[in-house]
Coordinates of N, CA and C and ligand atoms in Angstrom, one line a residue:
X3 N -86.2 -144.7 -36.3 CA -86.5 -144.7 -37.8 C -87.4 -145.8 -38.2
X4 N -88.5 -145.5 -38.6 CA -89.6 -146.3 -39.0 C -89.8 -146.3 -40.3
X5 N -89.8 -147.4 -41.0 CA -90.1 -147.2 -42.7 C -91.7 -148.0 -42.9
X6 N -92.9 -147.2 -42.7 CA -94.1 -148.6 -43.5 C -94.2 -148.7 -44.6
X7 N -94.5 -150.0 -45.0 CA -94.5 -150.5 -46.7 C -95.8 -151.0 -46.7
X8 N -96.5 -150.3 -47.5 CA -97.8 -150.8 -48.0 C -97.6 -151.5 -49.4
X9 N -97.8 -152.6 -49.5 CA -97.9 -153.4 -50.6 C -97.8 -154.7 -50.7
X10 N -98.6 -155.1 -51.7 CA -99.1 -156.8 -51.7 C -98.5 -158.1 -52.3
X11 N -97.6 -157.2 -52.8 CA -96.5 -158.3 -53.4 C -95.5 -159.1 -52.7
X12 N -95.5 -160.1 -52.2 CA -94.9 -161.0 -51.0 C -92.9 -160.4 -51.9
X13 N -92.8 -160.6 -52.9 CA -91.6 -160.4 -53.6 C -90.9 -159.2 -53.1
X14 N -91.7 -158.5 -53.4 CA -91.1 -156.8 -53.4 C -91.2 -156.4 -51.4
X15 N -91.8 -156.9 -50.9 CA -92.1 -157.0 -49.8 C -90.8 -157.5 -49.0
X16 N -90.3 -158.8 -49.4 CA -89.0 -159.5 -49.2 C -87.9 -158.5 -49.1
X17 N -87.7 -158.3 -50.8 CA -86.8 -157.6 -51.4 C -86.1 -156.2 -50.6
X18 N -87.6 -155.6 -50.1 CA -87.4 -154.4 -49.8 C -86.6 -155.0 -47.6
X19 N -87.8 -155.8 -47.3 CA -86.8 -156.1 -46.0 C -85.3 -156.5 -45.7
X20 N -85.4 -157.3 -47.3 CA -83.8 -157.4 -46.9 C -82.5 -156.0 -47.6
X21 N -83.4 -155.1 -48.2 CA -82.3 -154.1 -48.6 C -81.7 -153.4 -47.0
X22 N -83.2 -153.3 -46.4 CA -83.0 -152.5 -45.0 C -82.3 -153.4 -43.8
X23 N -82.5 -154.8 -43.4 CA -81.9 -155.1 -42.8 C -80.7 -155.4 -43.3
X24 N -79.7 -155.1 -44.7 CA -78.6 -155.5 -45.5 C -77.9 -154.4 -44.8
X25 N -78.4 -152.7 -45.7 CA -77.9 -151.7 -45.9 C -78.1 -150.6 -45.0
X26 N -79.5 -151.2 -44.1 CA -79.8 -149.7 -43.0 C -80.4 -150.3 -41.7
X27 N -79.5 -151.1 -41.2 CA -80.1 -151.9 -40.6 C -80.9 -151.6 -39.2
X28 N -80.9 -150.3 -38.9 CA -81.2 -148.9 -37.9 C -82.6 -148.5 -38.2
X29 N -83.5 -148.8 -39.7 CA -84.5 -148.9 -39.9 C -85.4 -149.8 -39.5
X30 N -86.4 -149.4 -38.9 CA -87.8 -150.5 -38.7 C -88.3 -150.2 -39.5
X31 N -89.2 -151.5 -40.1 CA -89.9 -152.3 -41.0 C -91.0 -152.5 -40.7
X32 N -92.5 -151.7 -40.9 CA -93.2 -152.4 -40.7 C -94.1 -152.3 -42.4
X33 N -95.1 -153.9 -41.9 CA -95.9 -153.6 -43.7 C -97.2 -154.5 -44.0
X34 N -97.8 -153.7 -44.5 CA -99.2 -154.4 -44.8 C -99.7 -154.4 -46.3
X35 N -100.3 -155.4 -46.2 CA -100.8 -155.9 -47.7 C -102.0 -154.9 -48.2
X36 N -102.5 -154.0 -47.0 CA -103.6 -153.3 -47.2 C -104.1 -151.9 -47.4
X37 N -104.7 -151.2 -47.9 CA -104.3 -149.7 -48.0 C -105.6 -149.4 -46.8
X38 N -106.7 -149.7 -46.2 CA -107.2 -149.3 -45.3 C -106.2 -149.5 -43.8
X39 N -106.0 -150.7 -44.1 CA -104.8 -150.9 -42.7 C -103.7 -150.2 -42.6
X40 N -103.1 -149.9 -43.9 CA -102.1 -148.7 -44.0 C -102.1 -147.6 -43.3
X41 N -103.2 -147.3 -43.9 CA -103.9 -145.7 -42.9 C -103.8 -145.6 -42.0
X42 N -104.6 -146.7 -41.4 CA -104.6 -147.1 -39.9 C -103.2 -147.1 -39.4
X43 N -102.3 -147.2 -40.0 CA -100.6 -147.8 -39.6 C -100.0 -146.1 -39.7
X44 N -100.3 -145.7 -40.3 CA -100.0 -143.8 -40.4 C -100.5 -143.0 -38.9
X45 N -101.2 -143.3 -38.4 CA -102.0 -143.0 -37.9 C -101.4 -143.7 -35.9
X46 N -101.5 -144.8 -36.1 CA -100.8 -145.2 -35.0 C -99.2 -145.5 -34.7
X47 N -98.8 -145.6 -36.3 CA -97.2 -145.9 -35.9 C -96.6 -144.7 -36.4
X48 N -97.1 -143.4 -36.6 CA -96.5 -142.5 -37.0 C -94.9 -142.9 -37.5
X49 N -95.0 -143.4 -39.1 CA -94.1 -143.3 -39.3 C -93.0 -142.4 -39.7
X50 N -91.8 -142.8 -40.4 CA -91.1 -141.2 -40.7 C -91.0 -141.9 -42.4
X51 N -91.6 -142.7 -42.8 CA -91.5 -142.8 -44.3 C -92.6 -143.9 -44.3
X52 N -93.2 -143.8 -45.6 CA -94.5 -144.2 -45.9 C -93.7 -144.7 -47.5
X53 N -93.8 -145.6 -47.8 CA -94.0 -146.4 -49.0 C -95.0 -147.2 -49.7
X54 N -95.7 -146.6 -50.7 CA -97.4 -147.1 -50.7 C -97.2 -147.6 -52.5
X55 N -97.8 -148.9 -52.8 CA -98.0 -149.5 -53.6 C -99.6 -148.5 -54.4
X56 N -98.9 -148.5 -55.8 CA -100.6 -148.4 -56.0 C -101.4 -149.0 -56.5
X57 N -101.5 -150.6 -56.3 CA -102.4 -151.5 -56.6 C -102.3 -152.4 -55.5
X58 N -103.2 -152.1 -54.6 CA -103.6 -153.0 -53.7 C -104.8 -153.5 -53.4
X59 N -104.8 -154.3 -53.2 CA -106.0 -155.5 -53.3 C -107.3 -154.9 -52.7
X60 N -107.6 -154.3 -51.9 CA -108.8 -153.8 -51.2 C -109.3 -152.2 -51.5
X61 N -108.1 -151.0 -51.8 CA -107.9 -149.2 -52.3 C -107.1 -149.4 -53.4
X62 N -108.1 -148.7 -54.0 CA -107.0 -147.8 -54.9 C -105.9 -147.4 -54.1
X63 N -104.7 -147.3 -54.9 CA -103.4 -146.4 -54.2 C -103.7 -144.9 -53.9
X64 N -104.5 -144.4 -55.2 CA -104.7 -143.0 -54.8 C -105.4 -142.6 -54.1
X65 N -106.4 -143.2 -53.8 CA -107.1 -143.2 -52.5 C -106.9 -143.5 -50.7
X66 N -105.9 -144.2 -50.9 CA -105.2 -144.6 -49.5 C -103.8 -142.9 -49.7
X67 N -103.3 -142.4 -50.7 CA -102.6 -141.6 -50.5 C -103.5 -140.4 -50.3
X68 N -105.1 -140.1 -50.4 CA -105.5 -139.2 -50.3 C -105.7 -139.2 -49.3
X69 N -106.4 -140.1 -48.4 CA -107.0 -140.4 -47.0 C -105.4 -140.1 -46.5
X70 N -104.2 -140.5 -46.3 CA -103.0 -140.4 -45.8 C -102.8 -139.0 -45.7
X71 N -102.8 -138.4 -46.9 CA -102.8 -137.2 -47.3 C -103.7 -136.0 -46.1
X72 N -104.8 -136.1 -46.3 CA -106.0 -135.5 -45.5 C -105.6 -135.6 -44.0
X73 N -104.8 -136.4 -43.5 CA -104.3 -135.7 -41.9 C -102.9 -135.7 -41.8
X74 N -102.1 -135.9 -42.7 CA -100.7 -136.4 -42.4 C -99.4 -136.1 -43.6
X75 N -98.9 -135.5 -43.4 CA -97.2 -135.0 -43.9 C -96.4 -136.0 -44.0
X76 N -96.4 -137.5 -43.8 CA -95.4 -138.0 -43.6 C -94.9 -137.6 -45.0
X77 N -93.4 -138.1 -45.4 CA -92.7 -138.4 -46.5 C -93.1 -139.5 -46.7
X78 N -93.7 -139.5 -47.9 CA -94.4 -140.8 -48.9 C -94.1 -140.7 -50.4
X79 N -93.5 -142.1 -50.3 CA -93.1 -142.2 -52.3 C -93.7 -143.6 -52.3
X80 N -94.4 -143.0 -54.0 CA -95.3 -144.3 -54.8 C -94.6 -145.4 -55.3
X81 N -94.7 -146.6 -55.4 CA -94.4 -147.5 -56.1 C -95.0 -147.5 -57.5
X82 N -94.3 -147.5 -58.4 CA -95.4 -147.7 -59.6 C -94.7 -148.8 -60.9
X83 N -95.3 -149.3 -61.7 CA -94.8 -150.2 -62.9 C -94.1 -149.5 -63.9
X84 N -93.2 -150.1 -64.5 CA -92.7 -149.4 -65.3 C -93.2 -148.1 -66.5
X85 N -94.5 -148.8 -67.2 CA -94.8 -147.8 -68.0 C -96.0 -146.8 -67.4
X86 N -96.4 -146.9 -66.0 CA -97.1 -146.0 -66.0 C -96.8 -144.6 -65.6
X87 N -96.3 -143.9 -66.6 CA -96.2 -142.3 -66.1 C -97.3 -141.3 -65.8
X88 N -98.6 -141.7 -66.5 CA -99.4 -140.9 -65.6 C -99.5 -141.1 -63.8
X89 N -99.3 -142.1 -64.4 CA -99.6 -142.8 -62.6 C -98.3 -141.8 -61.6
X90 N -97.3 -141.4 -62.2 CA -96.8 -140.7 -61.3 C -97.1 -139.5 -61.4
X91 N -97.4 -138.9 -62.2 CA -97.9 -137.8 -62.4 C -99.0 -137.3 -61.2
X92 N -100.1 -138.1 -61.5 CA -101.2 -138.0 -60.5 C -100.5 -138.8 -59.8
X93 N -99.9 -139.1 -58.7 CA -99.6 -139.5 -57.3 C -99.1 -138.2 -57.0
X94 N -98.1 -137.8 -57.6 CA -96.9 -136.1 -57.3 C -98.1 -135.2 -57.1
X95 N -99.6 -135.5 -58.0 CA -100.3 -134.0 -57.6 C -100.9 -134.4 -56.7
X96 N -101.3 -135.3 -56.3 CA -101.9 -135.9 -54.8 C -100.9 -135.6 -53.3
X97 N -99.8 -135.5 -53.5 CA -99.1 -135.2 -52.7 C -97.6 -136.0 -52.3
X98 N -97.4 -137.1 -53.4 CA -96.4 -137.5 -53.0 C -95.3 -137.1 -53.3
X99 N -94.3 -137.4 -52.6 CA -92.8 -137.1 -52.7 C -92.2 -137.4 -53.5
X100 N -92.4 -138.7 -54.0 CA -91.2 -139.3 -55.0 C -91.9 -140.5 -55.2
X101 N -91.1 -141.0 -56.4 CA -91.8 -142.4 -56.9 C -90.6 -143.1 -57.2
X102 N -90.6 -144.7 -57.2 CA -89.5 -145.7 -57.0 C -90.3 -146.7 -58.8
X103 N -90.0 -146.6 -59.3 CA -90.6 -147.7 -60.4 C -89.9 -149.1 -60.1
X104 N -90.7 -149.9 -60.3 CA -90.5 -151.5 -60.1 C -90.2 -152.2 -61.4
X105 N -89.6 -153.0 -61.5 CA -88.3 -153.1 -60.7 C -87.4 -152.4 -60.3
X106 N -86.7 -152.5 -58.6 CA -85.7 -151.3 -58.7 C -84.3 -151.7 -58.5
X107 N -83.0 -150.9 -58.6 CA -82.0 -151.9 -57.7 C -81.9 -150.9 -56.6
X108 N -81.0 -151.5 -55.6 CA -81.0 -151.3 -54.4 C -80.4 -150.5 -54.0
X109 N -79.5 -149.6 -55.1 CA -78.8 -148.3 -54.7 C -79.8 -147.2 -54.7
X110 N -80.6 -147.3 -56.2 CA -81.5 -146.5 -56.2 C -82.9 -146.3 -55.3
X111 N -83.8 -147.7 -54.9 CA -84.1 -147.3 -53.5 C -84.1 -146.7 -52.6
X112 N -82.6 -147.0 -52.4 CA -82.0 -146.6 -51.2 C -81.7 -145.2 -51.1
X113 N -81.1 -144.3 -52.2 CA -80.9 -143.3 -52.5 C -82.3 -142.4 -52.2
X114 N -83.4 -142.5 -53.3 CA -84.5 -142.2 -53.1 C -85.4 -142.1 -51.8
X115 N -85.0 -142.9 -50.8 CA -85.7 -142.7 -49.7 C -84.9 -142.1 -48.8
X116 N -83.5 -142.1 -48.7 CA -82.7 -141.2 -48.2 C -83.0 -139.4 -48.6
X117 N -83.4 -139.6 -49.6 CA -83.0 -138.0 -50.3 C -84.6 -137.3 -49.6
X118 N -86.0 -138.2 -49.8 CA -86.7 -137.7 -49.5 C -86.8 -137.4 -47.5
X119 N -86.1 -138.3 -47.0 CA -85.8 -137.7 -45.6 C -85.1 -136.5 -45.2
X120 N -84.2 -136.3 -45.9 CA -83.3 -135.3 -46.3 C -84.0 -134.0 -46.1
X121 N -85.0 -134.3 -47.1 CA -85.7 -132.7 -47.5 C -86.5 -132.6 -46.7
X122 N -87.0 -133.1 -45.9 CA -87.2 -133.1 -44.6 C -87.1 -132.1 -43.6
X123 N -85.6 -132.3 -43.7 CA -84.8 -131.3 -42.7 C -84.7 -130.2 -43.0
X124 N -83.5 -129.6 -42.3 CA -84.0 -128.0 -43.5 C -82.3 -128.4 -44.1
X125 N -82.6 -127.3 -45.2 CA -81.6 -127.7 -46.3 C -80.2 -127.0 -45.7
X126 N -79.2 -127.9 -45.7 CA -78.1 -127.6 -45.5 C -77.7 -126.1 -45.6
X127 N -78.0 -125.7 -46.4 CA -77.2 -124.1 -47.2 C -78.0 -123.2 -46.6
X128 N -79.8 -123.8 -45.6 CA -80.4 -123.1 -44.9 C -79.4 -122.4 -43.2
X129 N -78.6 -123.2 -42.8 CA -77.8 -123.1 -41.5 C -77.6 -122.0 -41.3
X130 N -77.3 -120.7 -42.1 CA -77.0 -119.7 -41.8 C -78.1 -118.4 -41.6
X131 N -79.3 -119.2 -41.7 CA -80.8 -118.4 -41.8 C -81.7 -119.2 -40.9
X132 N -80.8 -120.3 -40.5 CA -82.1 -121.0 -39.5 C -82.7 -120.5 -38.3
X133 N -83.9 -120.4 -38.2 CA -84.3 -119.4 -37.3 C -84.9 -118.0 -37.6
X134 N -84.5 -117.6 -38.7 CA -84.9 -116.6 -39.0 C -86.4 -117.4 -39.7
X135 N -87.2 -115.7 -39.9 CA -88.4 -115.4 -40.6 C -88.0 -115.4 -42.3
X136 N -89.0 -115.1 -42.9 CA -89.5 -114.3 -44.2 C -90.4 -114.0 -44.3
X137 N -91.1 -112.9 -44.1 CA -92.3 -112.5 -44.5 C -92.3 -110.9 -45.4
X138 N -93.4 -111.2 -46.5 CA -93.6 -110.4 -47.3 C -95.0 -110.5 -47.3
X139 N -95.8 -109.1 -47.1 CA -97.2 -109.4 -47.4 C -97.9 -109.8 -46.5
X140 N -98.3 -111.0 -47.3 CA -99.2 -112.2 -46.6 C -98.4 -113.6 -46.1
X141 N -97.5 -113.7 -46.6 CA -97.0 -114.6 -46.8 C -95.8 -114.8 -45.8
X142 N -95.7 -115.9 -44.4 CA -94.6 -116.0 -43.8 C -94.3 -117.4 -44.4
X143 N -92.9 -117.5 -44.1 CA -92.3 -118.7 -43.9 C -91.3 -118.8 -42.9
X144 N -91.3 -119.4 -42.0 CA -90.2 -120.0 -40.9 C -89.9 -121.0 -41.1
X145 N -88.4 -120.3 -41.1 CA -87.2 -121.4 -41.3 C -86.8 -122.5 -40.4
X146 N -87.5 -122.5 -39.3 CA -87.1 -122.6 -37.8 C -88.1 -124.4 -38.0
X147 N -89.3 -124.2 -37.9 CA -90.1 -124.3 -37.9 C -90.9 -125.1 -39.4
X148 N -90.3 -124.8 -40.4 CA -90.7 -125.2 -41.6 C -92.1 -125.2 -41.6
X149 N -92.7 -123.7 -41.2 CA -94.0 -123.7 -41.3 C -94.2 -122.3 -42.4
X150 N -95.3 -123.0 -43.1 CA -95.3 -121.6 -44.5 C -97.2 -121.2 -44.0
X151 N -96.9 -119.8 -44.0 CA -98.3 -119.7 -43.7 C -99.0 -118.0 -44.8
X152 N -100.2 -118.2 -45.2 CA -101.1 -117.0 -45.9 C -101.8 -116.7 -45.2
X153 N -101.4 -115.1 -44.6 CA -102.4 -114.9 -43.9 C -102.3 -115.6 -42.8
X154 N -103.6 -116.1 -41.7 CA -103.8 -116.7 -40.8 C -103.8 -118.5 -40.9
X155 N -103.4 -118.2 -42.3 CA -103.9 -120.0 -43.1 C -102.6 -120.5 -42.6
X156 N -102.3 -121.7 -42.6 CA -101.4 -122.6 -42.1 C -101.0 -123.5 -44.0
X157 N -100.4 -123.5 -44.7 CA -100.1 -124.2 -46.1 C -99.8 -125.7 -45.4
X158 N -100.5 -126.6 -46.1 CA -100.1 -128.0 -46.2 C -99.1 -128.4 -47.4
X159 N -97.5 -128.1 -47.4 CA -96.6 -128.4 -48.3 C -95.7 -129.9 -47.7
X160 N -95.9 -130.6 -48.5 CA -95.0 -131.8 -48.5 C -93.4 -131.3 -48.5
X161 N -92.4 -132.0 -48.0 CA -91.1 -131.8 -47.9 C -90.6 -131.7 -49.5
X162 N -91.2 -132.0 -50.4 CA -90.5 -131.3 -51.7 C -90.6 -129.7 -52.0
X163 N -92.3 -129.3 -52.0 CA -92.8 -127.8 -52.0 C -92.2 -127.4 -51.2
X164 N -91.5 -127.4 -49.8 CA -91.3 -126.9 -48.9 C -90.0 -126.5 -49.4
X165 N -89.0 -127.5 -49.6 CA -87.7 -127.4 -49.9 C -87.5 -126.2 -51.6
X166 N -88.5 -126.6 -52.4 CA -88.5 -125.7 -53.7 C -88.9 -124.5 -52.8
X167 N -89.8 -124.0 -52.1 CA -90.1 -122.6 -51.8 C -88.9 -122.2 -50.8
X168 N -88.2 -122.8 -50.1 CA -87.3 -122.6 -49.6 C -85.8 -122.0 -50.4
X169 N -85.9 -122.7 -51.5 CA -84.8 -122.4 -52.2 C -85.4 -120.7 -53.1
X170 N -86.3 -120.7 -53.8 CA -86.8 -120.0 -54.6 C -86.9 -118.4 -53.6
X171 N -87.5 -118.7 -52.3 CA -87.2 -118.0 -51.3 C -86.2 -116.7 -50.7
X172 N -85.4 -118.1 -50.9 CA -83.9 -117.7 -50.6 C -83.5 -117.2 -51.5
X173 N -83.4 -117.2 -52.4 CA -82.8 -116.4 -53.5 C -83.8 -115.1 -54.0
X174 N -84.8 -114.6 -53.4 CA -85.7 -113.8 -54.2 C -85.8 -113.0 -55.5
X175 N -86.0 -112.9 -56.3 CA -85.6 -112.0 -57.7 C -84.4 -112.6 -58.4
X176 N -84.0 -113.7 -58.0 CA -83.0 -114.4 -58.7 C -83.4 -115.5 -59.7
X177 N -83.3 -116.0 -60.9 CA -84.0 -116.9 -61.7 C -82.8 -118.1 -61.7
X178 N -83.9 -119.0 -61.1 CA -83.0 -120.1 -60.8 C -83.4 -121.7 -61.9
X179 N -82.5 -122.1 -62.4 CA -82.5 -122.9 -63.4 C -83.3 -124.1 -63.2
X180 N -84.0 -124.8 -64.0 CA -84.7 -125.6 -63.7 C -83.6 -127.3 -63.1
X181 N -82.6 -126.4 -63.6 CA -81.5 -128.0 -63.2 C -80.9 -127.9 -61.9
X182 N -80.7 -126.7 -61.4 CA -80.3 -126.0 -60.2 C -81.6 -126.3 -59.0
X183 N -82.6 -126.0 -59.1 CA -83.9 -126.2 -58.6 C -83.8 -128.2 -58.0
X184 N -84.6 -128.7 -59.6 CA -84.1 -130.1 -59.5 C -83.1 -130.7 -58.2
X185 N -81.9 -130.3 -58.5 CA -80.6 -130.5 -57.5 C -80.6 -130.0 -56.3
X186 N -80.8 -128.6 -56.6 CA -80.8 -128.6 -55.1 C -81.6 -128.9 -54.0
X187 N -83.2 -128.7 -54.7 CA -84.4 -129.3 -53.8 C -84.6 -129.9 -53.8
X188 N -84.5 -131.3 -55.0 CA -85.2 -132.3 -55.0 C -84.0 -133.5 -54.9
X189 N -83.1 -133.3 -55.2 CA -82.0 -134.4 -54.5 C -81.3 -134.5 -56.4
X190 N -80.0 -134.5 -56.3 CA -78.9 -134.7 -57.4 C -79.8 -136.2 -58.5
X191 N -80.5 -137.0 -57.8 CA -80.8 -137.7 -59.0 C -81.9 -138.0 -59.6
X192 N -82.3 -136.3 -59.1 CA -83.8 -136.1 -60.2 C -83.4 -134.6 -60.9
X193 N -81.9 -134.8 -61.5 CA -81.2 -133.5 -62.2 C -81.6 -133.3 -63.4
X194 N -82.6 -134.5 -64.3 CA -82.7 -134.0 -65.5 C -84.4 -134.3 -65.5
X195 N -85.2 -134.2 -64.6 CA -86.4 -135.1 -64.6 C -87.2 -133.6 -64.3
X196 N -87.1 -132.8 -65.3 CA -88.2 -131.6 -65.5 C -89.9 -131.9 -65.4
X197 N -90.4 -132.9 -65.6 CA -91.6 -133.3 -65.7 C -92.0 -133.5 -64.0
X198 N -91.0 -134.0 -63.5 CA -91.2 -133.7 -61.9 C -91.3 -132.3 -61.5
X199 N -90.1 -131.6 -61.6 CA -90.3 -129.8 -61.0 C -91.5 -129.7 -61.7
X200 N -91.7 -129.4 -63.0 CA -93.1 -128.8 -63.1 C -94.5 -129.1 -62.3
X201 N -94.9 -130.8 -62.2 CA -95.3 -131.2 -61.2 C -95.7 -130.2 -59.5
X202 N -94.2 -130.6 -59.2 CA -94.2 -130.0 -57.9 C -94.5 -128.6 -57.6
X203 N -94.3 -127.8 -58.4 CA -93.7 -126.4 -58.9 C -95.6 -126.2 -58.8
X204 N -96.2 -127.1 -60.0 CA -97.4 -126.2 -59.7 C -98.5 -126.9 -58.4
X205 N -98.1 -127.5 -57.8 CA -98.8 -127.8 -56.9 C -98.2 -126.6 -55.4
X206 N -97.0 -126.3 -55.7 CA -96.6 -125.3 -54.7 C -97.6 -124.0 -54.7
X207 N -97.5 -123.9 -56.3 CA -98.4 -122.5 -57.1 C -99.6 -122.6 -56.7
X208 N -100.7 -123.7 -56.6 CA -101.8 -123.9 -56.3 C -101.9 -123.5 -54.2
X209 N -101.3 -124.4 -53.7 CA -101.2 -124.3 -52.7 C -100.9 -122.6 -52.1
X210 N -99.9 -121.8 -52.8 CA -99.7 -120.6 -52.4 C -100.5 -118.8 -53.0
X211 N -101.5 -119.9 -53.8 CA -102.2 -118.8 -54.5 C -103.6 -119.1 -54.5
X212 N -103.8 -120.0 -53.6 CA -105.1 -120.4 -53.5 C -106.0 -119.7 -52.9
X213 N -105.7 -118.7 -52.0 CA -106.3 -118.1 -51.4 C -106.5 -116.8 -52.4
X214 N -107.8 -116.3 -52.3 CA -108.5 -115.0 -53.0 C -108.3 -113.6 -52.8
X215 N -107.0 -113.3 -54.0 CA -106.7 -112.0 -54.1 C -104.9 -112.2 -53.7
X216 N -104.4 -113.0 -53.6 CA -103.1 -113.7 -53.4 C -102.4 -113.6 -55.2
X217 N -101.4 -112.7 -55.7 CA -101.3 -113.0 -57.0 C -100.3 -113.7 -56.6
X218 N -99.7 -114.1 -58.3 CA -98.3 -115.1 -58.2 C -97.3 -114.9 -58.2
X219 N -96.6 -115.2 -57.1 CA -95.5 -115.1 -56.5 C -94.3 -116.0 -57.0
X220 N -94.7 -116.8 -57.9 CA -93.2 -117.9 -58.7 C -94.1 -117.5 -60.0
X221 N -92.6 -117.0 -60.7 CA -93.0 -116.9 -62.1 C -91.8 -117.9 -63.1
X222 N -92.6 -118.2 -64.0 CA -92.1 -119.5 -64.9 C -91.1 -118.6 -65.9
X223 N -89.5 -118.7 -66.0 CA -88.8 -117.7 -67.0 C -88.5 -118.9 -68.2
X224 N -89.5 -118.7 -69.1 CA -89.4 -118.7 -70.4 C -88.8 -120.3 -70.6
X225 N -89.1 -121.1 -69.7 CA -89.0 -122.4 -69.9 C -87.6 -123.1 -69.4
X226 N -86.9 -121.7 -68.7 CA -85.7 -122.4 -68.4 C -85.2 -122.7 -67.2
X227 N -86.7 -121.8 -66.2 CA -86.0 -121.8 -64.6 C -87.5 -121.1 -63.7
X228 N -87.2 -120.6 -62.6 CA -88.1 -120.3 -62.1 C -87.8 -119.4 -61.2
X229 N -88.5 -117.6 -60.7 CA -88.4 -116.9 -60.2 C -89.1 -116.3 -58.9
X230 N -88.7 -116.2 -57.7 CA -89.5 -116.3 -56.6 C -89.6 -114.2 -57.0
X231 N -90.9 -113.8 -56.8 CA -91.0 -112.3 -55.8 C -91.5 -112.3 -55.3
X232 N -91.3 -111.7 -54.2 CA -92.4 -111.5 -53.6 C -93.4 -110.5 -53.1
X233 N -94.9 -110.7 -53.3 CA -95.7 -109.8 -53.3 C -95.9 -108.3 -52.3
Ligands
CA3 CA1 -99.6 -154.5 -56.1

């Protein structure tokens, strides 16, 4: 279990090594002040979590999450300051997972980076379908395999999109609540944080309807939930 931490804050830097050697002590630690060296750290230490500051001294954040982005799936959540909410906005449409605001405490952290490994896996309630296909159309998904593909195209979904299409999937023609969604794909303590599903939701939309002549397959019910069919 490898955690890298990109960020230049000697404080938060501390903070964060002693939550893991406190609370998860099974975690490696590695970390750099830098977002070019970051990359480079993605790249050779294949981690299984990426923690990326977005003010670092040498890249923008959103730029070291693009370049990250451009070959690499890990599960990655932004650090961000307290009032900047666009900033998580645009990180979620860039591709990340989850965002930690600074200051944090240590449950929540902790929680947060657990939940995004999580989704990772395949979703518990998947067990009874694992292995199996879905395909309609154009469109497969393997359950097995957590590979979603159009066509001959291979989709690049992050373990959030994955886990919402998974769920939405699984239920086909069923309208699933935007609090239900939240919970069950994104982890119980992003249950009232709608500004995230929509986020994710349409980056899923983009991703699975990107292709020309592909209609939409998740339909938005009237503000209260969201409906998989499939084409
Ligand atoms: Ca910083």
């Amino acid at each position: 279990m490898k955690v890298l931490l990109i960020e230049d804050n000697p404080e938060i830097l501390e903070a964060v090594a002693m939550i893991l050697e406190l609370r998860w002590p099974e975690a490696g630690l590695i970390t750099t002040f830098f977002g070019g060296r970051g990359v480079e750290l993605v790249r050779k230490e294949a981690p299984d979590i990426v923690i990326l500051d977005l003010g670092l001294p040498d890249l923008d954040g959103f730029q070291v999450l693009r370049q990250i982005r451009s070959f690499s799936d890990v599960p990655l959540i932004i650090f961000t300051a307290k009032e900047a909410e666009v900033d998580v906005i645009k990180g979620l449409e860039l591709g990340a997972d989850d965002y930690i605001v600074k200051p944090f405490a240590t449950g929540e952290f902790l929680a947060r980076v657990k939940a995004v490994l999580r989704r990772r896996k395949i979703p518990e309630s998947g067990a009874g379908i694992a292995g199996k296909l879905y395909i309609r159309g154009e469109l497969r998904v393997d359950f097995t395999s957590m590979e979603v593909s159009i066509g001959n195209e291979v989709l690049k979904l992050s373990p959030s999109e994955y886990s919402l299409l998974y769920q939405l999937v699984t239920n086909e023609g069923m309208v699933l609540s935007n609090e239900a969604l939240l919970e069950k794909a994104l982890g119980p303590e992003h249950k009232a944080d709608i500004e995230y599903l929509r986020t994710c939701i349409k980056r899923l939309k983009n991703e699975l309807e990107k292709k020309p002549g592909i209609t939409t397959l998740i339909f938005d019910v009237e503000g209260t939930g969201y409906k998989f069919l499939g084409a």
